[in-house]
Amino acid sequence: MVAEECDEDQIDISSTRNMKDPFQIPSSSAYEIQRTGPTCEFDSDLQGTYRIQDDTSKSTARRRPKAFSSLTSSFQQREPVKYKDLFIGPTSIPQWGDCSRKNSSRYVLGSKQGSVGYCYRCFLIVQRTPNILQVINNDESACFPTIAIAQRSCADREKISAHEGTFLWRSENVHYQFCPVGGRANITYSLNRRTYCPFPVRLPSTIDNCQLGYRMDVTLNSCFFPIPDNFQMSLKCLGSWDAGRSGETFFAVYNSLTDEFRCGLFRDDRRRYGYATAALSNDSSCSSMLNSSTSGFETFTLFSDMDFDNVVGTKLSTFKAQCSFPKWLQADDWDTLMIIRDGLIDFYDQNNPDTMIKIKGKCHSIMTDDLPAKAIRRISTISMFMV
């Protein structure tokens, strides 16, 4: 009788629990015999090479930290984040097992145990951006002797939070995404609730993605010791996703200088209050010391750069808007588009990875196609003055 036909109530799986590492296949061979190879495939957009935070390699020795807190040796707030590589092939993840059964974004993976049986576990894999996967393994301490039992441990995508679980960071063929900053801003910078770079000051710290839409260039000025003036860093944006809470968005960046991935929360209130807030976790999770866009290991407040906005405004003022955008277009929930005011638009081309530069313009003319009743009016062509 094969394993899946066994009386599941009589199967003792207590010995499979209390695993120290949920992503390490246990060495025990006390499993029902169920020989199988890969019988399903991973979605093509999930496949590739990733990096995953390696919590097992943390050292007890105090080492100079990196990332934002690597400015001087005095910033000994945390240790560098260590990673290990993980590859998702068409039918297997070598470190976790072969794809044995797939149901939407839930995958049961099987791995051979010695010479007698298989260990099965269920992984919920959610693609948050083209570069980031969120992985949930509900019963982290258990391996199961059959596919059927493993399936019952699968997480429900509708019930998981946007920050829980383990995150995989694509390390090859990365498709960088537009940064949430959307322009230039003066900033304050705080680390562990202490403000090191205040605002307003004569020479403020700044952040912008004007040169490349997918890169946030940060310059820290007028900061307290030990941060030097004109300290510069660049963060490449890996994408963003809804945080499931009012007004906040998760975002992720890669710091090539320190070779670290960071997760953060962002809330943009610049149109309403003139500022935005952002916070970063202290590692490559989306939960460690990250509570909100105003409470994290590192926090930023972004204030609109009025001098920069005035320069752009002066250029735009030489052109007069010839039309108004329709009301349905003037929404706040577009990913790549913002209507600042009637006839004035910000947008960028997400499909142009070489620049992804934001473009400003004024409405010149609109040509529309009238669709049947109850259908959305589709804009065929928008002509604009550009700056």
Tab-separated table of N, CA and C in Angstrom, residues 262-376:
chain	number	residue	atom	x	y	z
A	262	ARG	N	17.613	45.531	1.249
A	262	ARG	CA	16.883	46.086	2.393
A	262	ARG	C	15.417	46.256	2.036
A	263	CYS	N	14.580	46.061	3.029
A	263	CYS	CA	13.134	46.190	2.868
A	263	CYS	C	12.655	47.367	3.702
A	264	GLY	N	11.685	48.119	3.183
A	264	GLY	CA	11.203	49.287	3.907
A	264	GLY	C	9.733	49.558	3.675
A	265	LEU	N	9.227	50.549	4.407
A	265	LEU	CA	7.854	51.028	4.256
A	265	LEU	C	7.887	52.491	3.866
A	266	PHE	N	6.987	52.880	2.975
A	266	PHE	CA	6.961	54.243	2.442
A	266	PHE	C	5.529	54.760	2.470
A	267	ARG	N	5.382	56.015	2.854
A	267	ARG	CA	4.077	56.683	2.802
A	267	ARG	C	4.287	58.075	2.224
A	268	ASP	N	3.571	58.387	1.169
A	268	ASP	CA	3.750	59.658	0.469
A	268	ASP	C	2.576	60.590	0.762
A	269	ASP	N	2.835	61.597	1.574
A	269	ASP	CA	1.832	62.623	1.893
A	269	ASP	C	2.258	63.983	1.360
A	270	ARG	N	3.120	63.994	0.338
A	270	ARG	CA	3.648	65.274	-0.149
A	270	ARG	C	2.570	66.136	-0.783
A	271	ARG	N	1.616	65.520	-1.424
A	271	ARG	CA	0.564	66.315	-2.060
A	271	ARG	C	-0.367	66.923	-1.021
A	272	ARG	N	-0.485	66.270	0.115
A	272	ARG	CA	-1.396	66.755	1.153
A	272	ARG	C	-0.687	67.595	2.207
A	273	TYR	N	0.458	67.081	2.708
A	273	TYR	CA	1.137	67.756	3.814
A	273	TYR	C	2.525	68.281	3.461
A	274	GLY	N	3.028	67.947	2.282
A	274	GLY	CA	4.334	68.443	1.880
A	274	GLY	C	5.499	67.565	2.282
A	275	TYR	N	5.239	66.371	2.792
A	275	TYR	CA	6.344	65.483	3.163
A	275	TYR	C	5.923	64.027	2.986
A	276	ALA	N	6.944	63.162	2.926
A	276	ALA	CA	6.741	61.717	2.875
A	276	ALA	C	7.616	61.085	3.941
A	277	THR	N	7.302	59.860	4.339
A	277	THR	CA	8.085	59.165	5.355
A	277	THR	C	8.485	57.787	4.845
A	278	ALA	N	9.667	57.336	5.257
A	278	ALA	CA	10.168	56.023	4.859
A	278	ALA	C	10.986	55.437	5.997
A	279	ALA	N	10.949	54.120	6.121
A	279	ALA	CA	11.720	53.424	7.149
A	279	ALA	C	12.251	52.122	6.575
A	280	LEU	N	13.409	51.684	7.082
A	280	LEU	CA	14.041	50.445	6.632
A	280	LEU	C	14.194	49.481	7.800
A	281	SER	N	14.094	48.189	7.501
A	281	SER	CA	14.372	47.166	8.508
A	281	SER	C	15.882	47.088	8.729
A	282	ASN	N	16.297	46.316	9.724
A	282	ASN	CA	17.733	46.239	10.007
A	282	ASN	C	18.400	45.047	9.336
A	283	ASP	N	17.644	44.326	8.478
A	283	ASP	CA	18.235	43.220	7.733
A	283	ASP	C	17.452	43.040	6.436
A	284	SER	N	17.483	41.845	5.863
A	284	SER	CA	16.799	41.621	4.593
A	284	SER	C	15.419	40.993	4.763
A	285	SER	N	14.890	41.073	5.968
A	285	SER	CA	13.493	40.707	6.172
A	285	SER	C	12.655	41.967	6.012
A	286	CYS	N	11.343	41.803	6.048
A	286	CYS	CA	10.461	42.966	5.976
A	286	CYS	C	9.728	43.164	7.293
A	287	SER	N	10.318	42.664	8.370
A	287	SER	CA	9.661	42.744	9.672
A	287	SER	C	10.584	43.139	10.813
A	288	SER	N	11.874	42.867	10.705
A	288	SER	CA	12.784	43.111	11.817
A	288	SER	C	13.015	44.604	12.032
A	289	MET	N	12.565	45.103	13.174
A	289	MET	CA	12.685	46.518	13.534
A	289	MET	C	12.050	47.417	12.477
A	290	LEU	N	10.949	46.963	11.889
A	290	LEU	CA	10.208	47.742	10.898
A	290	LEU	C	8.728	47.653	11.240
A	291	ASN	N	8.192	48.734	11.802
A	291	ASN	CA	6.803	48.744	12.253
A	291	ASN	C	5.898	49.578	11.361
A	292	SER	N	6.419	50.673	10.835
A	292	SER	CA	5.634	51.563	9.980
A	292	SER	C	6.597	52.445	9.207
A	293	SER	N	6.078	53.336	8.394
A	293	SER	CA	6.942	54.235	7.624
A	293	SER	C	7.613	55.275	8.512
A	294	THR	N	7.205	55.377	9.764
A	294	THR	CA	7.827	56.320	10.703
A	294	THR	C	8.559	55.608	11.830
A	295	SER	N	8.555	54.284	11.822
A	295	SER	CA	9.185	53.521	12.894
A	295	SER	C	9.946	52.347	12.309
A	296	GLY	N	11.273	52.478	12.270
A	296	GLY	CA	12.112	51.427	11.729
A	296	GLY	C	13.530	51.573	12.235
A	297	PHE	N	14.396	50.663	11.817
A	297	PHE	CA	15.805	50.740	12.207
A	297	PHE	C	16.416	52.038	11.700
A	298	GLU	N	16.087	52.393	10.465
A	298	GLU	CA	16.488	53.678	9.896
A	298	GLU	C	15.251	54.362	9.346
A	299	THR	N	15.131	55.653	9.562
A	299	THR	CA	13.947	56.378	9.104
A	299	THR	C	14.356	57.650	8.371
A	300	PHE	N	13.517	58.044	7.424
A	300	PHE	CA	13.729	59.243	6.625
A	300	PHE	C	12.424	60.035	6.579
A	301	THR	N	12.542	61.338	6.594
A	301	THR	CA	11.422	62.211	6.273
A	301	THR	C	11.815	63.004	5.039
A	302	LEU	N	10.981	62.961	4.017
A	302	LEU	CA	11.270	63.619	2.743
A	302	LEU	C	10.391	64.851	2.604
A	303	PHE	N	11.033	66.003	2.408
A	303	PHE	CA	10.323	67.261	2.221
A	303	PHE	C	10.498	67.721	0.779
A	304	SER	N	9.441	68.210	0.184
A	304	SER	CA	9.514	68.678	-1.195
A	304	SER	C	10.601	69.730	-1.338
A	305	ASP	N	11.432	69.577	-2.367
A	305	ASP	CA	12.498	70.538	-2.659
A	305	ASP	C	11.890	71.687	-3.446
A	306	MET	N	11.547	72.774	-2.754
A	306	MET	CA	10.830	73.872	-3.388
A	306	MET	C	11.672	74.552	-4.466
A	307	ASP	N	12.990	74.672	-4.235
A	307	ASP	CA	13.850	75.303	-5.245
A	307	ASP	C	13.816	74.504	-6.541
A	308	PHE	N	13.919	73.171	-6.409
A	308	PHE	CA	13.871	72.311	-7.591
A	308	PHE	C	12.498	72.395	-8.252
A	309	ASP	N	11.437	72.342	-7.452
A	309	ASP	CA	10.088	72.414	-8.004
A	309	ASP	C	9.845	73.739	-8.708
A	310	ASN	N	10.429	74.818	-8.167
A	310	ASN	CA	10.242	76.132	-8.788
A	310	ASN	C	10.921	76.203	-10.151
A	311	VAL	N	12.107	75.573	-10.276
A	311	VAL	CA	12.805	75.562	-11.562
A	311	VAL	C	11.955	74.840	-12.604
A	312	VAL	N	11.436	73.667	-12.213
A	312	VAL	CA	10.582	72.917	-13.134
A	312	VAL	C	9.324	73.707	-13.445
A	313	GLY	N	8.748	74.327	-12.413
A	313	GLY	CA	7.540	75.112	-12.612
A	313	GLY	C	7.761	76.279	-13.549
A	314	THR	N	8.940	76.915	-13.452
A	314	THR	CA	9.257	78.036	-14.336
A	314	THR	C	9.320	77.578	-15.785
A	315	LYS	N	9.936	76.420	-16.014
A	315	LYS	CA	10.011	75.889	-17.372
A	315	LYS	C	8.623	75.574	-17.909
A	316	LEU	N	7.804	74.952	-17.070
A	316	LEU	CA	6.466	74.592	-17.517
A	316	LEU	C	5.585	75.810	-17.747
A	317	SER	N	5.864	76.899	-17.018
A	317	SER	CA	5.010	78.083	-17.125
A	317	SER	C	5.129	78.751	-18.490
A	318	THR	N	6.193	78.425	-19.222
A	318	THR	CA	6.339	79.010	-20.556
A	318	THR	C	5.370	78.377	-21.550
A	319	PHE	N	4.764	77.251	-21.151
A	319	PHE	CA	3.768	76.593	-21.992
A	319	PHE	C	2.409	76.668	-21.306
A	320	LYS	N	1.392	76.795	-22.072
A	320	LYS	CA	0.038	76.851	-21.538
A	320	LYS	C	-0.704	75.571	-21.898
A	321	ALA	N	-1.306	74.954	-20.873
A	321	ALA	CA	-2.069	73.737	-21.128
A	321	ALA	C	-3.236	74.032	-22.052
A	322	GLN	N	-3.374	73.221	-23.085
A	322	GLN	CA	-4.428	73.414	-24.070
A	322	GLN	C	-5.654	72.539	-23.792
A	323	CYS	N	-5.570	71.685	-22.778
A	323	CYS	CA	-6.675	70.778	-22.493
A	323	CYS	C	-6.600	70.331	-21.040
A	324	SER	N	-7.630	69.662	-20.594
A	324	SER	CA	-7.690	69.111	-19.240
A	324	SER	C	-7.822	67.595	-19.320
A	325	PHE	N	-7.147	66.914	-18.423
A	325	PHE	CA	-7.242	65.462	-18.395
A	325	PHE	C	-8.585	65.042	-17.804
A	326	PRO	N	-9.152	63.934	-18.269
A	326	PRO	CA	-10.439	63.473	-17.731
A	326	PRO	C	-10.336	63.125	-16.249
A	327	LYS	N	-11.463	63.211	-15.563
A	327	LYS	CA	-11.484	63.008	-14.117
A	327	LYS	C	-10.969	61.628	-13.725
A	328	TRP	N	-11.334	60.602	-14.510
A	328	TRP	CA	-10.922	59.257	-14.128
A	328	TRP	C	-9.413	59.078	-14.198
A	329	LEU	N	-8.747	59.915	-15.002
A	329	LEU	CA	-7.293	59.837	-15.100
A	329	LEU	C	-6.619	60.500	-13.905
A	330	GLN	N	-7.334	61.424	-13.257
A	330	GLN	CA	-6.760	62.181	-12.148
A	330	GLN	C	-6.955	61.436	-10.831
A	331	ALA	N	-6.495	60.196	-10.795
A	331	ALA	CA	-6.608	59.368	-9.597
A	331	ALA	C	-5.258	59.284	-8.896
A	332	ASP	N	-5.269	58.773	-7.680
A	332	ASP	CA	-4.046	58.688	-6.885
A	332	ASP	C	-3.455	57.281	-6.849
A	333	ASP	N	-4.052	56.352	-7.586
A	333	ASP	CA	-3.627	54.965	-7.454
A	333	ASP	C	-2.914	54.425	-8.688
A	334	TRP	N	-2.355	55.313	-9.512
A	334	TRP	CA	-1.565	54.864	-10.659
A	334	TRP	C	-0.150	54.539	-10.203
A	335	ASP	N	0.455	53.514	-10.810
A	335	ASP	CA	1.819	53.141	-10.468
A	335	ASP	C	2.845	53.997	-11.197
A	336	THR	N	2.549	54.431	-12.396
A	336	THR	CA	3.545	55.120	-13.211
A	336	THR	C	3.092	56.498	-13.656
A	337	LEU	N	2.043	57.011	-13.039
A	337	LEU	CA	1.447	58.247	-13.531
A	337	LEU	C	0.948	59.085	-12.367
A	338	MET	N	1.152	60.403	-12.444
A	338	MET	CA	0.625	61.300	-11.428
A	338	MET	C	0.157	62.584	-12.089
A	339	ILE	N	-1.086	62.953	-11.858
A	339	ILE	CA	-1.608	64.233	-12.311
A	339	ILE	C	-1.431	65.220	-11.165
A	340	ILE	N	-0.467	66.123	-11.289
A	340	ILE	CA	-0.186	67.061	-10.207
A	340	ILE	C	-1.322	68.058	-10.060
A	341	ARG	N	-1.744	68.618	-11.159
A	341	ARG	CA	-2.918	69.494	-11.172
A	341	ARG	C	-3.465	69.483	-12.588
A	342	ASP	N	-4.574	70.149	-12.779
A	342	ASP	CA	-5.263	70.081	-14.061
A	342	ASP	C	-4.330	70.450	-15.218
A	343	GLY	N	-4.126	69.504	-16.114
A	343	GLY	CA	-3.307	69.758	-17.292
A	343	GLY	C	-1.830	69.505	-17.113
A	344	LEU	N	-1.363	69.210	-15.873
A	344	LEU	CA	0.054	68.962	-15.614
A	344	LEU	C	0.229	67.503	-15.201
A	345	ILE	N	1.196	66.835	-15.820
A	345	ILE	CA	1.324	65.388	-15.627
A	345	ILE	C	2.773	64.993	-15.367
A	346	ASP	N	2.960	63.983	-14.516
A	346	ASP	CA	4.231	63.297	-14.317
A	346	ASP	C	4.044	61.855	-14.770
A	347	PHE	N	5.004	61.312	-15.505
A	347	PHE	CA	4.923	59.898	-15.844
A	347	PHE	C	6.311	59.380	-16.176
A	348	TYR	N	6.446	58.061	-16.206
A	348	TYR	CA	7.712	57.447	-16.605
A	348	TYR	C	7.413	56.149	-17.326
A	349	ASP	N	8.382	55.717	-18.091
A	349	ASP	CA	8.236	54.499	-18.879
A	349	ASP	C	8.900	53.343	-18.145
A	350	GLN	N	8.095	52.507	-17.498
A	350	GLN	CA	8.614	51.380	-16.735
A	350	GLN	C	9.350	50.386	-17.629
A	351	ASN	N	9.023	50.371	-18.910
A	351	ASN	CA	9.619	49.399	-19.825
A	351	ASN	C	10.927	49.875	-20.443
A	352	ASN	N	11.415	51.017	-19.992
A	352	ASN	CA	12.695	51.520	-20.479
A	352	ASN	C	13.726	51.393	-19.360
A	353	PRO	N	14.342	50.222	-19.186
A	353	PRO	CA	15.226	49.990	-18.049
A	353	PRO	C	16.510	50.796	-18.089
A	354	ASP	N	16.859	51.345	-19.249
A	354	ASP	CA	18.111	52.090	-19.340
A	354	ASP	C	18.050	53.416	-18.589
A	355	THR	N	16.879	54.005	-18.511
A	355	THR	CA	16.769	55.306	-17.842
A	355	THR	C	15.637	55.321	-16.821
A	356	MET	N	14.426	55.003	-17.263
A	356	MET	CA	13.254	55.057	-16.406
A	356	MET	C	13.116	56.447	-15.789
A	357	ILE	N	13.465	57.479	-16.558
A	357	ILE	CA	13.444	58.847	-16.053
A	357	ILE	C	12.022	59.379	-16.041
A	358	LYS	N	11.694	60.106	-14.991
A	358	LYS	CA	10.379	60.731	-14.906
A	358	LYS	C	10.308	61.910	-15.875
A	359	ILE	N	9.163	62.082	-16.499
A	359	ILE	CA	8.935	63.150	-17.470
A	359	ILE	C	7.770	64.007	-17.007
A	360	LYS	N	7.934	65.310	-17.120
A	360	LYS	CA	6.862	66.243	-16.787
A	360	LYS	C	6.341	66.888	-18.064
A	361	GLY	N	5.064	67.186	-18.087
A	361	GLY	CA	4.501	67.812	-19.268
A	361	GLY	C	3.152	68.430	-18.997
A	362	LYS	N	2.672	69.206	-19.964
A	362	LYS	CA	1.344	69.802	-19.910
A	362	LYS	C	0.516	69.299	-21.075
A	363	CYS	N	-0.765	69.193	-20.828
A	363	CYS	CA	-1.673	68.658	-21.834
A	363	CYS	C	-1.752	69.603	-23.034
A	364	HIS	N	-1.559	69.056	-24.219
A	364	HIS	CA	-1.651	69.835	-25.451
A	364	HIS	C	-2.910	69.473	-26.228
A	365	SER	N	-3.168	68.175	-26.394
A	365	SER	CA	-4.382	67.743	-27.079
A	365	SER	C	-4.671	66.299	-26.722
A	366	ILE	N	-5.928	65.919	-26.824
A	366	ILE	CA	-6.353	64.561	-26.514
A	366	ILE	C	-7.247	64.051	-27.632
A	367	MET	N	-6.954	62.873	-28.114
A	367	MET	CA	-7.818	62.191	-29.075
A	367	MET	C	-8.342	60.938	-28.390
A	368	THR	N	-9.639	60.700	-28.438
A	368	THR	CA	-10.226	59.572	-27.733
A	368	THR	C	-10.995	58.673	-28.675
A	369	ASP	N	-11.165	57.446	-28.241
A	369	ASP	CA	-12.028	56.487	-28.924
A	369	ASP	C	-13.252	56.271	-28.052
A	370	ASP	N	-14.424	56.525	-28.566
A	370	ASP	CA	-15.649	56.312	-27.804
A	370	ASP	C	-15.996	54.825	-27.810
A	371	LEU	N	-16.021	54.260	-26.635
A	371	LEU	CA	-16.354	52.853	-26.494
A	371	LEU	C	-17.831	52.711	-26.130
A	372	PRO	N	-18.374	51.507	-26.161
A	372	PRO	CA	-19.786	51.303	-25.827
A	372	PRO	C	-20.118	51.784	-24.423
A	373	ALA	N	-21.394	51.958	-24.163
A	373	ALA	CA	-21.852	52.416	-22.855
A	373	ALA	C	-21.311	51.503	-21.762
A	374	LYS	N	-21.048	52.082	-20.584
A	374	LYS	CA	-20.533	51.408	-19.396
A	374	LYS	C	-19.066	51.019	-19.536
A	375	ALA	N	-18.462	51.296	-20.673
A	375	ALA	CA	-17.036	51.009	-20.839
A	375	ALA	C	-16.242	52.270	-20.548
A	376	ILE	N	-14.996	52.097	-20.139
A	376	ILE	CA	-14.140	53.242	-19.838
A	376	ILE	C	-13.709	53.901	-21.138
